[in-house]
Amino acid sequence: MTRLKRILAVFLFLLATSAAGLADEAAPARDPKQPVDAAYTEKIHKYTTQPYFTSPLVDYLPASKTVPTPEAVLGDVAGAPGILPYAEEVYKYMRLLEKASPRVKVFSIGTTEEGREMIAVAISSEENLKSLEENRARLAKLADPRTIKLDDAEADKLVAQAVPIYYITGTIHSPETGAPTALMELAYRLAVDESPYIKEIRDGTITLITPVVEVDGRDRMVDLYKWHLAHPKDFYPPLIYWGKYVAHDNNRDAMGVTLKLTENVLKTYVGWKAQVLHDLHESVPYLYDNTIGDGPYNAWVDPILTDEWQMIGSRNVADMTKFGMPGVFTHGDFDTWSPGYLMFIAAMHNGISRLYETFGNGGADTQERTLDPEEYSRTWWRQNPPLPKVMWSQRDNNNYEQTGLLTSLHYFNENKRLFLKNFYLKAKRSVMKPSAEGPAAYVLPADETRPGLQAELLRVLQKQAVEISRSKSAFTVALPVKKEKPKKGAKDNKESDKEKKPEPTSRDFPAGSYIVRMDQPYARIADALLDHQYWSPDDPQKTPYDDTGWTFGELFGVQVARVTDLKVLDVAMERVTDIHAPGGVKGDGAVFAINNTAEPALATLRFKMKEANVEAAEEPFESGGKKFTRGSFVIRNAGRADLDRAAADLGLQAVALGSAPSVKTHPVRAARVAFVHTWLSTQTEGWWRLALDDLKIPYDYISTQAIAKFDDLNAKYDVILFPPVGFFSSPTAIINGMPTAWGNPLPWKNTPETPNLVGKNDSTDDMRPGLGWDGLAKLQAFVEKGGVLLTATDTSRFAMEAGLITGVSTHASERMKIVGSVVGTRLVDGASPIAYGYDEKVPAYCDNGPIFSLSSIAGARGRRRLGNDSHSRPTGRGTVDDPDFTVGRPGVEAPEEPTSEIWEAPPVTDEQRRNGFRVIPPAGRARVIFRYADQKDLLISGLVEGGNEIAQHPAVVDVPSGKGHVVLFSINPVYRGETRGTYSMVLNTILNFDSLDAGRKDADK
Ligand SMILES: [Zn+2]
């Protein structure tokens, strides 16, 4: 050793010990007694593009005589250029590890929508893995403090004995490709490395790893990468499908739990009683630990958790900064408001949620990357920012991910008694919630008019591991007294105060009402989903990261009462596990009626009982002492036993009638449905497919490209659904697709290199062409000849701008900000079949509109109107209400100006009628079914700013066009499994496709 080398060695040693922070913590350095896998280590160095893109934890690989390295499966080291393993290969390696080491165990945790396996790999000391069940029993007691009667001393004993669980999940986002190889190597290190730093983790903590969360998407992504390797000079197709249903939004499903991957991870997290859920992503250079994030924080998380975020996140940055790794930071612009992210499963179940954004190239190519100034600028929270330009490799990515995880695991393990105690405390505080901050419970009353949707909501809570009870008798609770805010000019308001009815002071609930008690360990998630959200327009955070409102009771269209009266907990009740709305046939007779309350199950029934003659009542009626709403089903030609079975299955209550009601009816048909997608993005329509599949509504899934190829769309379809596109969704993009004037075709089909690409979705030789003008003409012909086209948000804009309709236009908003909020809508035309089953007030999901305006003049844009038009009088004589006068002639009374509501088209004027060839005849005018509520009632949950721009404007419009209809939605009625209350607006359109004009009043002559 030369003098220089010795100084360097001392220096490195000091650096390493200082990185550990505390004197008694083991240094992050290899064990000099353990041999290194020299060949593997050499390749690590070779593929790492800069010496500072690594750390003393991952710049070598310890050798083992018995345990295979990732090279055994990959043929090279983890993060090697050109290598992306399929999920199956990752699993193969994990199972090789399991075979070779008693420190590794692999568990199957379920399958995906396409039937691929998901796994969780536990790595810990042999002793810990041997006593997994005993340990789980200890953790279960901490997770549910009711089992130890909230006894802190008993908890302390358990905390001292328990081994905590740190759960890591990789590659939920399929184009973010680095995690699987990083996690393979991490598993090897944790199993094999004898350095004190790693050994402490192994002996003290169980690391649980799901290396691939979105397994279907991973296999598609690897396919595409292989295609890219086989065609190195070509552009490669973008990953348009990830999982079967959704792409990026798979990380927004932790509220609705509609995807298998969410359900499987949730079950694993809750089943193992894990303390941390750490989800790995790639989008930000080089490692953005958004554990701490930015405000506003979710209002329902325990402050103990937000302190843990600060501790863990800050320490993680500190450790990696000391390694000299640039671009490691926390804070950033990710707010922690929405609980929809996968990691939030932990935050909502008394654990610690964490998320990394690391840097990736979307594949395993080593590439030069140029950053934006905002990415490499030094900010207060990013003192060692990334470099403006770097050569970046998948190995660099794997170095960062593993270093971050190992330092996290080590810090977590050092402080595990604290984190285990916190885990217990958070659960205990959850159990104490009713008397601490409240509420005591949420009650879903037994007299709900939508029992099917009520059951669906409760089943979501059950998936979230929330306990549900049912009252054995009727009960009454006291309602909180609302403090009146002193009104401005109170003296003038005496009149209106007198008219005010006294507020009720109590509320009765019938026997059989569902009670979600808040004195349970997972009360937090129920509270977060059922409560209302308020995002202030004055919040310093001006760019919400995701939705700002989600209140499930509102979006499911069911009653949910937030009860603060502690007496509710004393009501006689029993726990229920199987929640199912009651259904079947009652009464005698050969004609059956089912009341319509906009339950999606009605559509399922119609499609299930294909042979039955189903009609919809166009007016409410009464029969056999029962009241039926408009749109109720009248069923003939159905076997009672069949109907009874189907109705029982679906939670629908059919009543047999002695005779058919004398009300006007029209047929409800099982429409032939085409479901159109683009090759631009399938993100948002995926939620619609998921909903239709769940409801067993059949459809043909066709692309915009396919439309031009149909000779006659009407011969095949009654209804074409064109759900929102999401990204890249301008009307011109929908028609033109992606550029074809240059570049190569982008195939989306199965080939030898891409055996998994198509899955159960769609294929094309070239993703680039769009609908095209021929396709547009076919769509227009379809509507002209009597077809029904249904569009929402961006596809509604497309329908307008492509000229498929006339009389409806959109306005650009000026100040409006409605960011994924729950807003109020109002029923305008209850006689329209689209509105069947709905009440006057319907909460809906809105994300900035679009703002619709109507006009009865073809080609004119609807007037932009904010609030009631008020024409002030001109300057002149008299008081404000007086008419002006003209000197020298008698006064003339001006004709009364015709008025209209904001959601209506302004009345056609006499001047417009002169040679009025542009005046749309009354029968051809748009029919508003729902409108947005008045400005003061618009916000239900979330953020509404500048709401006056959309208040009272149409929300759902039925536009006659030729013999057919285009139905436009400004709200998104089908979204993330959260908006089931508005599904029936779409289903009603499908079922009544050939009777949409029912109840139409054409007032104008
Ligand atoms: Zn991501």
mmCIF file of N, CA, C and O in Angstrom, residues 630 825-832 834-842 903 928-932:
data_model
loop_
_atom_site.group_PDB
_atom_site.id
_atom_site.type_symbol
_atom_site.label_atom_id
_atom_site.label_comp_id
_atom_site.label_asym_id
_atom_site.label_seq_id
_atom_site.Cartn_x
_atom_site.Cartn_y
_atom_site.Cartn_z
ATOM 1 N N ARG A 630 -90.437 6.464 -12.972
ATOM 2 C CA ARG A 630 -90.277 6.503 -14.410
ATOM 3 C C ARG A 630 -89.054 5.658 -14.795
ATOM 4 O O ARG A 630 -88.031 5.711 -14.115
ATOM 5 N N THR A 825 -74.754 18.034 -9.755
ATOM 6 C CA THR A 825 -75.502 18.267 -10.993
ATOM 7 C C THR A 825 -76.985 18.223 -10.639
ATOM 8 O O THR A 825 -77.370 17.727 -9.574
ATOM 9 N N ARG A 826 -77.796 18.764 -11.541
ATOM 10 C CA ARG A 826 -79.229 18.817 -11.320
ATOM 11 C C ARG A 826 -79.955 18.211 -12.512
ATOM 12 O O ARG A 826 -79.557 18.422 -13.663
ATOM 13 N N LEU A 827 -80.997 17.484 -12.188
ATOM 14 C CA LEU A 827 -81.824 16.897 -13.235
ATOM 15 C C LEU A 827 -82.600 17.998 -13.943
ATOM 16 O O LEU A 827 -83.248 18.817 -13.294
ATOM 17 N N VAL A 828 -82.522 18.043 -15.258
ATOM 18 C CA VAL A 828 -83.268 19.045 -16.017
ATOM 19 C C VAL A 828 -84.477 18.388 -16.684
ATOM 20 O O VAL A 828 -85.567 18.922 -16.682
ATOM 21 N N ASP A 829 -84.259 17.212 -17.263
ATOM 22 C CA ASP A 829 -85.333 16.577 -18.024
ATOM 23 C C ASP A 829 -85.495 15.125 -17.573
ATOM 24 O O ASP A 829 -84.918 14.201 -18.146
ATOM 25 N N GLY A 830 -86.294 14.965 -16.519
ATOM 26 C CA GLY A 830 -86.476 13.639 -15.935
ATOM 27 C C GLY A 830 -87.232 12.679 -16.835
ATOM 28 O O GLY A 830 -87.266 11.475 -16.590
ATOM 29 N N ALA A 831 -87.850 13.203 -17.903
ATOM 30 C CA ALA A 831 -88.592 12.329 -18.813
ATOM 31 C C ALA A 831 -87.653 11.636 -19.798
ATOM 32 O O ALA A 831 -88.046 10.670 -20.456
ATOM 33 N N SER A 832 -86.422 12.111 -19.905
ATOM 34 C CA SER A 832 -85.468 11.463 -20.810
ATOM 35 C C SER A 832 -85.055 10.109 -20.241
ATOM 36 O O SER A 832 -84.723 10.000 -19.060
ATOM 37 N N ILE A 834 -82.372 8.733 -20.417
ATOM 38 C CA ILE A 834 -81.004 8.807 -19.878
ATOM 39 C C ILE A 834 -81.041 9.088 -18.374
ATOM 40 O O ILE A 834 -80.148 8.710 -17.636
ATOM 41 N N ALA A 835 -82.123 9.730 -17.931
ATOM 42 C CA ALA A 835 -82.230 10.127 -16.522
ATOM 43 C C ALA A 835 -83.001 9.123 -15.673
ATOM 44 O O ALA A 835 -83.186 9.346 -14.479
ATOM 45 N N TYR A 836 -83.439 8.026 -16.269
ATOM 46 C CA TYR A 836 -84.270 7.083 -15.521
ATOM 47 C C TYR A 836 -83.599 6.657 -14.216
ATOM 48 O O TYR A 836 -82.426 6.262 -14.205
ATOM 49 N N GLY A 837 -84.381 6.758 -13.163
ATOM 50 C CA GLY A 837 -83.912 6.282 -11.863
ATOM 51 C C GLY A 837 -83.177 7.322 -11.045
ATOM 52 O O GLY A 837 -82.848 7.087 -9.883
ATOM 53 N N TYR A 838 -82.911 8.477 -11.638
ATOM 54 C CA TYR A 838 -82.128 9.484 -10.916
ATOM 55 C C TYR A 838 -83.008 10.462 -10.154
ATOM 56 O O TYR A 838 -84.139 10.740 -10.544
ATOM 57 N N ASP A 839 -82.418 11.024 -9.092
ATOM 58 C CA ASP A 839 -83.086 12.050 -8.305
ATOM 59 C C ASP A 839 -82.774 13.429 -8.899
ATOM 60 O O ASP A 839 -82.031 13.545 -9.863
ATOM 61 N N GLU A 840 -83.326 14.438 -8.250
ATOM 62 C CA GLU A 840 -83.107 15.819 -8.708
ATOM 63 C C GLU A 840 -81.628 16.218 -8.618
ATOM 64 O O GLU A 840 -81.132 16.968 -9.435
ATOM 65 N N LYS A 841 -80.967 15.714 -7.573
ATOM 66 C CA LYS A 841 -79.570 16.097 -7.359
ATOM 67 C C LYS A 841 -78.686 14.879 -7.546
ATOM 68 O O LYS A 841 -78.882 13.867 -6.877
ATOM 69 N N VAL A 842 -77.729 14.979 -8.435
ATOM 70 C CA VAL A 842 -76.825 13.846 -8.664
ATOM 71 C C VAL A 842 -75.374 14.325 -8.563
ATOM 72 O O VAL A 842 -74.928 15.134 -9.362
ATOM 73 N N TRP A 903 -78.427 26.880 -18.857
ATOM 74 C CA TRP A 903 -78.230 25.589 -19.533
ATOM 75 C C TRP A 903 -79.031 25.483 -20.824
ATOM 76 O O TRP A 903 -78.836 24.575 -21.602
ATOM 77 N N VAL A 928 -81.155 19.017 -22.874
ATOM 78 C CA VAL A 928 -80.295 18.953 -21.684
ATOM 79 C C VAL A 928 -80.922 17.998 -20.674
ATOM 80 O O VAL A 928 -82.067 18.180 -20.269
ATOM 81 N N ILE A 929 -80.178 17.000 -20.274
ATOM 82 C CA ILE A 929 -80.709 16.015 -19.328
ATOM 83 C C ILE A 929 -80.281 16.384 -17.907
ATOM 84 O O ILE A 929 -81.080 16.389 -16.991
ATOM 85 N N PHE A 930 -79.002 16.666 -17.743
ATOM 86 C CA PHE A 930 -78.495 17.145 -16.455
ATOM 87 C C PHE A 930 -77.700 18.417 -16.708
ATOM 88 O O PHE A 930 -77.096 18.581 -17.764
ATOM 89 N N ARG A 931 -77.709 19.282 -15.744
ATOM 90 C CA ARG A 931 -76.875 20.483 -15.795
ATOM 91 C C ARG A 931 -76.030 20.536 -14.532
ATOM 92 O O ARG A 931 -76.313 19.829 -13.563
ATOM 93 N N TYR A 932 -74.999 21.352 -14.564
ATOM 94 C CA TYR A 932 -74.248 21.587 -13.339
ATOM 95 C C TYR A 932 -75.080 22.414 -12.376
ATOM 96 O O TYR A 932 -75.918 23.221 -12.805
#
